[in-house]
mmCIF file with all atom_site columns, C-alpha atoms in Angstrom:
data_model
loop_
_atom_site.group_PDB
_atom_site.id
_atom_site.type_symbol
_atom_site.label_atom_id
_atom_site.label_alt_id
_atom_site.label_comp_id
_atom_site.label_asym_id
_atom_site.label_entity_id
_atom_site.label_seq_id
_atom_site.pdbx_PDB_ins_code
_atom_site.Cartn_x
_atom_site.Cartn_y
_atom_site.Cartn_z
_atom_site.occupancy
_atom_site.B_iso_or_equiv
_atom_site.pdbx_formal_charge
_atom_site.auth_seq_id
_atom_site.auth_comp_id
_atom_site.auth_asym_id
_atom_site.auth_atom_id
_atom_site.pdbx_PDB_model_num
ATOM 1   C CA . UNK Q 1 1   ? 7.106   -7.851  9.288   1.00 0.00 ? 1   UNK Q CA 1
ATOM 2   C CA . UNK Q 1 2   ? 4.592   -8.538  12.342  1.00 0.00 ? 2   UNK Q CA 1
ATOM 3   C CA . UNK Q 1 3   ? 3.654   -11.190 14.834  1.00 0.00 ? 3   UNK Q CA 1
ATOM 4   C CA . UNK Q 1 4   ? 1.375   -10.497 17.861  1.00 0.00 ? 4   UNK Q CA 1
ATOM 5   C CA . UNK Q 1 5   ? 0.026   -13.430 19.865  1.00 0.00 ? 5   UNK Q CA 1
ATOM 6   C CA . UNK Q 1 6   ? -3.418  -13.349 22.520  1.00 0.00 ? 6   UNK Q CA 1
ATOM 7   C CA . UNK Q 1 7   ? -3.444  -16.690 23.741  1.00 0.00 ? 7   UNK Q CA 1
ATOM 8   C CA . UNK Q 1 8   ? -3.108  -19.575 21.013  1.00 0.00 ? 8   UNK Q CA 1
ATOM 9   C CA . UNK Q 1 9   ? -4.075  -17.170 18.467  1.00 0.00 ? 9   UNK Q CA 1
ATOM 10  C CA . UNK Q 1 10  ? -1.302  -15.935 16.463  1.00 0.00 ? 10  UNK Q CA 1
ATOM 11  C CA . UNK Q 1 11  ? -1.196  -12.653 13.954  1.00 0.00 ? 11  UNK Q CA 1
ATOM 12  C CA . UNK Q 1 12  ? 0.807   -12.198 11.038  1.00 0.00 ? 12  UNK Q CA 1
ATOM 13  C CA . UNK Q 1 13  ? 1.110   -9.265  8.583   1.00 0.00 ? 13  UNK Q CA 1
ATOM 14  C CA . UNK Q 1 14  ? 3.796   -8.648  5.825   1.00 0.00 ? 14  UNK Q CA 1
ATOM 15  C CA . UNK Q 1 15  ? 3.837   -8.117  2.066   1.00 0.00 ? 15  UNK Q CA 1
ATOM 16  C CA . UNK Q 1 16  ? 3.554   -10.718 -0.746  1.00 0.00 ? 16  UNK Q CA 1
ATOM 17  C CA . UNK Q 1 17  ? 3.782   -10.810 -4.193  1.00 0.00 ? 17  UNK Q CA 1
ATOM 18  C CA . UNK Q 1 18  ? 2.164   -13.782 -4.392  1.00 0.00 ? 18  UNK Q CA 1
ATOM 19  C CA . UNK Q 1 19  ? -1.355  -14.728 -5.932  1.00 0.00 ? 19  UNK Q CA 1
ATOM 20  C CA . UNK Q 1 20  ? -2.128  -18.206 -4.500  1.00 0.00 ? 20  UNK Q CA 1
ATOM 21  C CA . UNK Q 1 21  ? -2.064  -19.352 -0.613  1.00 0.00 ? 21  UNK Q CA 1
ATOM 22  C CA . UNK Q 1 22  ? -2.543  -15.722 0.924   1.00 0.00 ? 22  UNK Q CA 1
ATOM 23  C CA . UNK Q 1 23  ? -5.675  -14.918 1.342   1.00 0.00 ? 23  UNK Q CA 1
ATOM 24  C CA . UNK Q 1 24  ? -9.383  -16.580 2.174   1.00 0.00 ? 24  UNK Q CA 1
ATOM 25  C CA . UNK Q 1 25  ? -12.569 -16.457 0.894   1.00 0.00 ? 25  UNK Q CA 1
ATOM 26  C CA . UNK Q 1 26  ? -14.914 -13.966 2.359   1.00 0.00 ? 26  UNK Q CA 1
ATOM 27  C CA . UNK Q 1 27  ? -12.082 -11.874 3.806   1.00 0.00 ? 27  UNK Q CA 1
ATOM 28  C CA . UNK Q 1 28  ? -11.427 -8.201  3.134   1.00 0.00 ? 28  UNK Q CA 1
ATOM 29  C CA . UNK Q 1 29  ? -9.244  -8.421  0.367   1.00 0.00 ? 29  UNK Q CA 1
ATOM 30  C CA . UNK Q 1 30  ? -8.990  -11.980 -1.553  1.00 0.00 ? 30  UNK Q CA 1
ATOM 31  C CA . UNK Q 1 31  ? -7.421  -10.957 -4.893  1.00 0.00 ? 31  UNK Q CA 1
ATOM 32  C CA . UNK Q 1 32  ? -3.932  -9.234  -5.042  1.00 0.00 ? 32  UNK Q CA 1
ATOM 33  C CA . UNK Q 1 33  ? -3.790  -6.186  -6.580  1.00 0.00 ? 33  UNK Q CA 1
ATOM 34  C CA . UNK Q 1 34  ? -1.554  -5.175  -9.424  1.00 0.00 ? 34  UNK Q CA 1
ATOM 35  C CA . UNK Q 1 35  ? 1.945   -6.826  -10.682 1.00 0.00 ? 35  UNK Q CA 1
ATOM 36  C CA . UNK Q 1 36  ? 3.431   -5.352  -7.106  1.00 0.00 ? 36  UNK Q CA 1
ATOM 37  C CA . UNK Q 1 37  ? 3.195   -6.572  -3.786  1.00 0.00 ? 37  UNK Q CA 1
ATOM 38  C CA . UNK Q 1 38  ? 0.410   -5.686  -1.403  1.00 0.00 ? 38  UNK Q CA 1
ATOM 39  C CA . UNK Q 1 39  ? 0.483   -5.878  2.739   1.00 0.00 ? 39  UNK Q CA 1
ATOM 40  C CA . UNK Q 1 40  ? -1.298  -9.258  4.406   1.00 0.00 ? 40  UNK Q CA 1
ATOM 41  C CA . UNK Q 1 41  ? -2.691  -9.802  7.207   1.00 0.00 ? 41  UNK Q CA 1
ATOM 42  C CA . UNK Q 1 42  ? -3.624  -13.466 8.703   1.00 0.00 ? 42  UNK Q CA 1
ATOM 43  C CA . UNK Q 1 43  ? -4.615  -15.515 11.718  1.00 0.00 ? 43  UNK Q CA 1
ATOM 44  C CA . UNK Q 1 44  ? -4.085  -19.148 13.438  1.00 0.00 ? 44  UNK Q CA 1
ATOM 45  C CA . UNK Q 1 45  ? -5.393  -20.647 16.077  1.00 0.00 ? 45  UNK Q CA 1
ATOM 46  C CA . UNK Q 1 46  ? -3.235  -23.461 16.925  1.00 0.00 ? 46  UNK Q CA 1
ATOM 47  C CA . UNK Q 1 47  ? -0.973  -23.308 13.836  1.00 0.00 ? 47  UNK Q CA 1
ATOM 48  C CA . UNK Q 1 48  ? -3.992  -23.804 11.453  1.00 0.00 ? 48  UNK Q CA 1
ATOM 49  C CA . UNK Q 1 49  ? -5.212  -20.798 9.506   1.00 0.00 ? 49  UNK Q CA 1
ATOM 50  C CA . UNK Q 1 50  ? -8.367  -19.184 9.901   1.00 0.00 ? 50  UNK Q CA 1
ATOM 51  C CA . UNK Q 1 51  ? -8.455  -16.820 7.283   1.00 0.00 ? 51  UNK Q CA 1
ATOM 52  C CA . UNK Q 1 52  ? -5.749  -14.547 5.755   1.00 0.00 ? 52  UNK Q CA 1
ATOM 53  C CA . UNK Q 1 53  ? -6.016  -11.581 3.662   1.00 0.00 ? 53  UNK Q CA 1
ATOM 54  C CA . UNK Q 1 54  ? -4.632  -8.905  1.366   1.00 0.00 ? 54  UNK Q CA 1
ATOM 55  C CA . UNK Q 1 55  ? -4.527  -4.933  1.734   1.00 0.00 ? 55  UNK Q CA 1
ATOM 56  C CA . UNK Q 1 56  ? -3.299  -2.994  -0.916  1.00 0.00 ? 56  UNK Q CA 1
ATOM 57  C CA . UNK Q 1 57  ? -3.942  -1.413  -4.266  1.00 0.00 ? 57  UNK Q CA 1
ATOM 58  C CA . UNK Q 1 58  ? -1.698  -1.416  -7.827  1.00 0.00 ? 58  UNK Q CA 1
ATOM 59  C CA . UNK Q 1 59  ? 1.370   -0.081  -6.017  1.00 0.00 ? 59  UNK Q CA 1
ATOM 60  C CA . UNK Q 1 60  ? 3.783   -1.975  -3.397  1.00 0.00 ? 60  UNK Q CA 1
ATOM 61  C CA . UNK Q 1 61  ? 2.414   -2.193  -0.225  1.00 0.00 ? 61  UNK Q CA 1
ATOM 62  C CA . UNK Q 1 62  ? 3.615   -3.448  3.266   1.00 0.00 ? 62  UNK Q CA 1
ATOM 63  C CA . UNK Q 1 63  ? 1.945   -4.030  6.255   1.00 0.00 ? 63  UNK Q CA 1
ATOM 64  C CA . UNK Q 1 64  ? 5.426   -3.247  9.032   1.00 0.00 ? 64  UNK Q CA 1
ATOM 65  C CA . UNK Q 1 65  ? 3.615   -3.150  12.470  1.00 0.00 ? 65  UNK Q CA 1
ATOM 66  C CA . UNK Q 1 66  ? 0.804   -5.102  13.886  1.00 0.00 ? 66  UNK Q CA 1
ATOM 67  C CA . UNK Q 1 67  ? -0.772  -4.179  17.096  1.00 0.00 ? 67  UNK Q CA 1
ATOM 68  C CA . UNK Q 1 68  ? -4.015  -6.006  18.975  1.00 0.00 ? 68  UNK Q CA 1
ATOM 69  C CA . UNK Q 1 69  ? -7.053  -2.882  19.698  1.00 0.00 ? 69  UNK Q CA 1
ATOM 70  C CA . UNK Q 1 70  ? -9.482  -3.083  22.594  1.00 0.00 ? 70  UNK Q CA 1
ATOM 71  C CA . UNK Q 1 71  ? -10.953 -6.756  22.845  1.00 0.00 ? 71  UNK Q CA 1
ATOM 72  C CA . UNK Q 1 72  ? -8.523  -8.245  20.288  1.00 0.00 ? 72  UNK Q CA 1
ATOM 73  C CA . UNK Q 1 73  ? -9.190  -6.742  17.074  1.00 0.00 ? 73  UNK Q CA 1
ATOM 74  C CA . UNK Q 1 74  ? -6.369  -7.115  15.066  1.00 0.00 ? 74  UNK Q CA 1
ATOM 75  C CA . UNK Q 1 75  ? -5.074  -3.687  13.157  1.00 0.00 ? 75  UNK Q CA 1
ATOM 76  C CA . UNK Q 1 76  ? -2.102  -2.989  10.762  1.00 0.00 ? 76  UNK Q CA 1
ATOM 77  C CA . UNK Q 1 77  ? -0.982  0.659   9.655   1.00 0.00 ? 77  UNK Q CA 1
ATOM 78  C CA . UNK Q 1 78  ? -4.523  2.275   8.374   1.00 0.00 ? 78  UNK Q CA 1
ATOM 79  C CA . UNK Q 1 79  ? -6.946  -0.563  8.921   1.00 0.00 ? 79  UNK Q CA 1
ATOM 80  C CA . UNK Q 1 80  ? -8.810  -2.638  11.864  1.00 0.00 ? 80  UNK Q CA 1
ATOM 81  C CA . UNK Q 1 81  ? -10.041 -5.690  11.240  1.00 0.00 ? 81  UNK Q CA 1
ATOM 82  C CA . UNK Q 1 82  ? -12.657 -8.140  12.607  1.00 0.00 ? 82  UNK Q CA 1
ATOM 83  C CA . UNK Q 1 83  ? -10.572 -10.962 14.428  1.00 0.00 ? 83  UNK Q CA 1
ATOM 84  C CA . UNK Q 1 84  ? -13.883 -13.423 13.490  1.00 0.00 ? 84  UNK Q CA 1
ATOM 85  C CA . UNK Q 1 85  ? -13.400 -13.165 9.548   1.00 0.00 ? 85  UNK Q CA 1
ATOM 86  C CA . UNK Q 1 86  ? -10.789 -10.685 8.614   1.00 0.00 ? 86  UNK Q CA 1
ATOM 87  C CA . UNK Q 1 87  ? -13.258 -8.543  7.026   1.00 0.00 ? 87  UNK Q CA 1
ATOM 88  C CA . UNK Q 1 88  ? -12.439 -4.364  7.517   1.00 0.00 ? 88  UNK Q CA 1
ATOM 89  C CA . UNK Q 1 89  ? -13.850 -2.306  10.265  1.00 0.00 ? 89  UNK Q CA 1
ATOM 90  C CA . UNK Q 1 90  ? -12.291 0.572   9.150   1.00 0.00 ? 90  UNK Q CA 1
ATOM 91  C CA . UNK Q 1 91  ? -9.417  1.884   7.107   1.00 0.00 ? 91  UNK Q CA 1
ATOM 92  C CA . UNK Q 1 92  ? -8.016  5.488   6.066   1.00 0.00 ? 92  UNK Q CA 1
ATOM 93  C CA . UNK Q 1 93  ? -5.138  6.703   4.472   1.00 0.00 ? 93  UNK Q CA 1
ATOM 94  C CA . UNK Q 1 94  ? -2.666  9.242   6.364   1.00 0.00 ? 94  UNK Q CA 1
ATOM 95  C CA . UNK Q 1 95  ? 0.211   10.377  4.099   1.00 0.00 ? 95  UNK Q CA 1
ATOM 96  C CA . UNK Q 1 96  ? 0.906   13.048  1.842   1.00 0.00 ? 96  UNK Q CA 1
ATOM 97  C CA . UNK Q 1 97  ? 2.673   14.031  -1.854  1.00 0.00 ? 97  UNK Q CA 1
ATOM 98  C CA . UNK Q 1 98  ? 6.082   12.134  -1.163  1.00 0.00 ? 98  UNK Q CA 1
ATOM 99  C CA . UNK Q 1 99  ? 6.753   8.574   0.157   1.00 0.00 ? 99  UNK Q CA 1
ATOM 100 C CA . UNK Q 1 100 ? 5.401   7.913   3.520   1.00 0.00 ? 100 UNK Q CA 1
ATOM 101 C CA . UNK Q 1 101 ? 6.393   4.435   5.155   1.00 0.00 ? 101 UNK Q CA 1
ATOM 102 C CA . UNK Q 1 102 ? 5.038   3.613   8.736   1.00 0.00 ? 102 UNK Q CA 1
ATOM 103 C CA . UNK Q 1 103 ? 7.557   2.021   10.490  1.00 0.00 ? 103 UNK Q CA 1
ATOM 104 C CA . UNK Q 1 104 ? 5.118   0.879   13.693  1.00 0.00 ? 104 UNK Q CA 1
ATOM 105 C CA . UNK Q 1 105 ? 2.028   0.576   15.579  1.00 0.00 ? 105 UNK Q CA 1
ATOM 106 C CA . UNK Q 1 106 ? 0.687   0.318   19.204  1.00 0.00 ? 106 UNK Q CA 1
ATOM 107 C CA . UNK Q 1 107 ? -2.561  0.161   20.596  1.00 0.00 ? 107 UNK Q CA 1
ATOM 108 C CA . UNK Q 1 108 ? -3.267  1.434   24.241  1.00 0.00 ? 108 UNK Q CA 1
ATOM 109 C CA . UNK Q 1 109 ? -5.411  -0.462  26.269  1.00 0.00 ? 109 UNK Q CA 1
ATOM 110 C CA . UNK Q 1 110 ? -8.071  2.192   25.883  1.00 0.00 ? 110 UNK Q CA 1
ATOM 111 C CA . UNK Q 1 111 ? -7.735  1.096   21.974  1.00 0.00 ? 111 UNK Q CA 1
ATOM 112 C CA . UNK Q 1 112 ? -6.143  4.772   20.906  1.00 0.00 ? 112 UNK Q CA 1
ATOM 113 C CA . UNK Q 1 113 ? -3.564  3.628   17.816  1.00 0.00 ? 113 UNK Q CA 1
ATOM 114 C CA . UNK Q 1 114 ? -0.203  5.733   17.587  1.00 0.00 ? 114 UNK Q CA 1
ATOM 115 C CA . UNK Q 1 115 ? 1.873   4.867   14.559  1.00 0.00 ? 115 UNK Q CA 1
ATOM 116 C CA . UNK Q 1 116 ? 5.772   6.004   13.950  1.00 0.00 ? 116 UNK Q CA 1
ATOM 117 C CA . UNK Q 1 117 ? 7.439   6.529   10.611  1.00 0.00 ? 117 UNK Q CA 1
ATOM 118 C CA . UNK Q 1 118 ? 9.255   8.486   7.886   1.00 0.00 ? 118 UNK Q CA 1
ATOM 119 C CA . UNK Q 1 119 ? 8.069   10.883  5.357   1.00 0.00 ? 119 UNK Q CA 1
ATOM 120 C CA . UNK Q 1 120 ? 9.494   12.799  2.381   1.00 0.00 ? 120 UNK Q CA 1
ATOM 121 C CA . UNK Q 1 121 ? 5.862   14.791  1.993   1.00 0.00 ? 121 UNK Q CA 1
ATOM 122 C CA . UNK Q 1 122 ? 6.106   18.296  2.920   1.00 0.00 ? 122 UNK Q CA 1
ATOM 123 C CA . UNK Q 1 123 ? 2.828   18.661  4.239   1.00 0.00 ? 123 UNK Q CA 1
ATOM 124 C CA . UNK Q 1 124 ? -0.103  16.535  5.982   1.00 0.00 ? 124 UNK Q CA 1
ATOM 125 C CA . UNK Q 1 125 ? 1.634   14.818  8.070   1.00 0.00 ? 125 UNK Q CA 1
ATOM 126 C CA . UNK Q 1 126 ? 1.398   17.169  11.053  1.00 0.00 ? 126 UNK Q CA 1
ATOM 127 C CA . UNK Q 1 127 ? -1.188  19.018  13.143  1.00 0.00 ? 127 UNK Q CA 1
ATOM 128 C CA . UNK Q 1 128 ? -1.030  22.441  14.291  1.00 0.00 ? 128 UNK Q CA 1
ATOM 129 C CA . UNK Q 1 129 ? 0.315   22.550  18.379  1.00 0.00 ? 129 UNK Q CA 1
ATOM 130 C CA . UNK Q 1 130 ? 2.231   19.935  18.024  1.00 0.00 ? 130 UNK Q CA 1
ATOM 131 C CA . UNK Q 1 131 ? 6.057   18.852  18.540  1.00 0.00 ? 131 UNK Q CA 1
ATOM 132 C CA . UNK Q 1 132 ? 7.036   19.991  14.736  1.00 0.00 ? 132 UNK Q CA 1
ATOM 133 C CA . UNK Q 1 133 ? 4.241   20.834  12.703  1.00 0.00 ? 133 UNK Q CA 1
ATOM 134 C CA . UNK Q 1 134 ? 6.313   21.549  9.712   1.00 0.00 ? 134 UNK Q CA 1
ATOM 135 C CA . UNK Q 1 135 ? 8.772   19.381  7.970   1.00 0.00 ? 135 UNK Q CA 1
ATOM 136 C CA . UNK Q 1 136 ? 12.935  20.147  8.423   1.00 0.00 ? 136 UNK Q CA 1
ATOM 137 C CA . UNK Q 1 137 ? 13.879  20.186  4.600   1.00 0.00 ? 137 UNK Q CA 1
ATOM 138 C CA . UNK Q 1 138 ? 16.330  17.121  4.867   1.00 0.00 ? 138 UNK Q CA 1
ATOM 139 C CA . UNK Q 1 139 ? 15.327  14.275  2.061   1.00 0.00 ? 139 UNK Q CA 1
ATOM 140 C CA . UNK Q 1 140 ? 13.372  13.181  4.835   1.00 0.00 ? 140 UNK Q CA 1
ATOM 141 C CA . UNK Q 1 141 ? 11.549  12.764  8.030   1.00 0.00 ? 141 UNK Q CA 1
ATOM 142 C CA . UNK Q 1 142 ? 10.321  10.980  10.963  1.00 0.00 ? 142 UNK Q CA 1
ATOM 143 C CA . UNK Q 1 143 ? 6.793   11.169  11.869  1.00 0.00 ? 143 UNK Q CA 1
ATOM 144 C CA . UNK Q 1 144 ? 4.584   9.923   14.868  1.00 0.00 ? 144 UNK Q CA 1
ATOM 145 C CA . UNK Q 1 145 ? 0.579   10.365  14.785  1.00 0.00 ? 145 UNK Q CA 1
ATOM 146 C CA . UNK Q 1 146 ? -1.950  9.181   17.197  1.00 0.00 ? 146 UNK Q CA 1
ATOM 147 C CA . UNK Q 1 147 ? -5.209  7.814   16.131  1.00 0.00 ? 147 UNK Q CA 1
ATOM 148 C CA . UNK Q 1 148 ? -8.579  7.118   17.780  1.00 0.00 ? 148 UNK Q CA 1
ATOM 149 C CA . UNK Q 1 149 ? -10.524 4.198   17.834  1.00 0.00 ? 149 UNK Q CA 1
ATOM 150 C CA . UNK Q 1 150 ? -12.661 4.949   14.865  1.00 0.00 ? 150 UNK Q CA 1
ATOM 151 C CA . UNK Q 1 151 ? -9.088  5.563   12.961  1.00 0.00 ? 151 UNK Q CA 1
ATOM 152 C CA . UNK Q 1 152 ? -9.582  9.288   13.026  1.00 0.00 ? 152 UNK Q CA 1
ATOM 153 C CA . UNK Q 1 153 ? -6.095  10.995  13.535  1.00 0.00 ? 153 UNK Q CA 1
ATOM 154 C CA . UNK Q 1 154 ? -6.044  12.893  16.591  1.00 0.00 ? 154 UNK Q CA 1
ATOM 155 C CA . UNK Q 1 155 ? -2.481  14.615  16.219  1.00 0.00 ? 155 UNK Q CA 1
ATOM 156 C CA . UNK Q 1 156 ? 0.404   14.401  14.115  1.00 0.00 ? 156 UNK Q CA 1
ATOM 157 C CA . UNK Q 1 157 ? 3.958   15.862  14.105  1.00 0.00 ? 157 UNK Q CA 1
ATOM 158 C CA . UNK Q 1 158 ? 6.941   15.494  12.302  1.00 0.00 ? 158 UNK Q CA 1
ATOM 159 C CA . UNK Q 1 159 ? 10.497  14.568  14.458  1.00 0.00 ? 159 UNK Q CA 1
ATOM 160 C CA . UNK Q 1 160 ? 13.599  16.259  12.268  1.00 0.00 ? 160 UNK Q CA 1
ATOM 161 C CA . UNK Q 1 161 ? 16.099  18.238  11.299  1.00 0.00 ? 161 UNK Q CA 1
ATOM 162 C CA . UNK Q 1 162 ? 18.215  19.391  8.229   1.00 0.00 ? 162 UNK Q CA 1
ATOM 163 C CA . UNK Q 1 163 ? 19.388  15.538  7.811   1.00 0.00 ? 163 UNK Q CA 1
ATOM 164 C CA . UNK Q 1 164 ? 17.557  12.333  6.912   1.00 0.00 ? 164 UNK Q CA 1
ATOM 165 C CA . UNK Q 1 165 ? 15.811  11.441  10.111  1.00 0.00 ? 165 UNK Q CA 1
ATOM 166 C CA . UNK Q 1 166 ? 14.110  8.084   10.535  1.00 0.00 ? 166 UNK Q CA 1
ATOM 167 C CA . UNK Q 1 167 ? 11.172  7.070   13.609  1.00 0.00 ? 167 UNK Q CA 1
#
């Protein structure tokens, strides 16, 4: 679901279902968690693998967006990683009591994260003073946040109205 490039160093991130061939040791996440899929992350230099791992818990998880912070370090929706060994430098959740999929994610060059989305959860997605701090009542939707660089959300807000809206 991602690619981002720096170079001859190439990013991937996605989800598998898979138990073999994903991840490395010494990564983040080497075992897959659960019967569902959980979100990946991986890097190449050259076309050869340096290390690859998973992110995820018993549930399905994806990872949709990929995005390159400050000096290269490689982040998917809710986690940074270290580009040397794939290992966490942070991660948080941001979501509330419905489904919550993030769609995207961008880093400015200052390393600031902003993520896009949709939402069905009523609340905790938004921060007061901002575009739409409460949701619209359709089934669901869209949501942009922006995030510092130690992955603490800065703002929120919601973007719909009284019909399924999507980010």
């Amino acid at each position: 679901f991602g690619i981002e490039v720096t170079g001859n160093t190439v990013y991937i991130c996605g989800s598998s279902a898979s138990s073999t061939d994903i991840s490395t040791p010494g990564t983040h996440q080497t075992v897959r968690q659960g019967t569902a899929a959980d979100a990946f992350l991986a890097k190449f230099t050259s076309g050869v693998r340096n290390w690859g791992t998973y992110y995820g818990g018993l549930d399905n998880d994806e990872a949709r967006g990929l995005a390159l912070i400050g000096c290269g370090n490689p982040a998917i929706v809710g986690a940074r990683f270290n580009p040397g060994n794939g290992t966490i430098n942070f991660g948080t959740y941001y979501g509330g009591s419905g489904v919550d999929d993030c769609k995207a994610i961008i880093a400015s060059g200052s390393g600031l994260v902003y993520v896009a989305g949709q939402t069905s959860s009523i609340s905790a997605m938004a921060t007061p003073g901002t575009w739409q701090a409460g949701y619209a009542n359709g089934l669901s939707d869209g949501w942009f946040a922006r995030f510092s660089t130690s992955g603490s959300r800065v703002w929120g807000s919601y973007y719909g109205g009284s019909g399924d809206d999507y980010v």
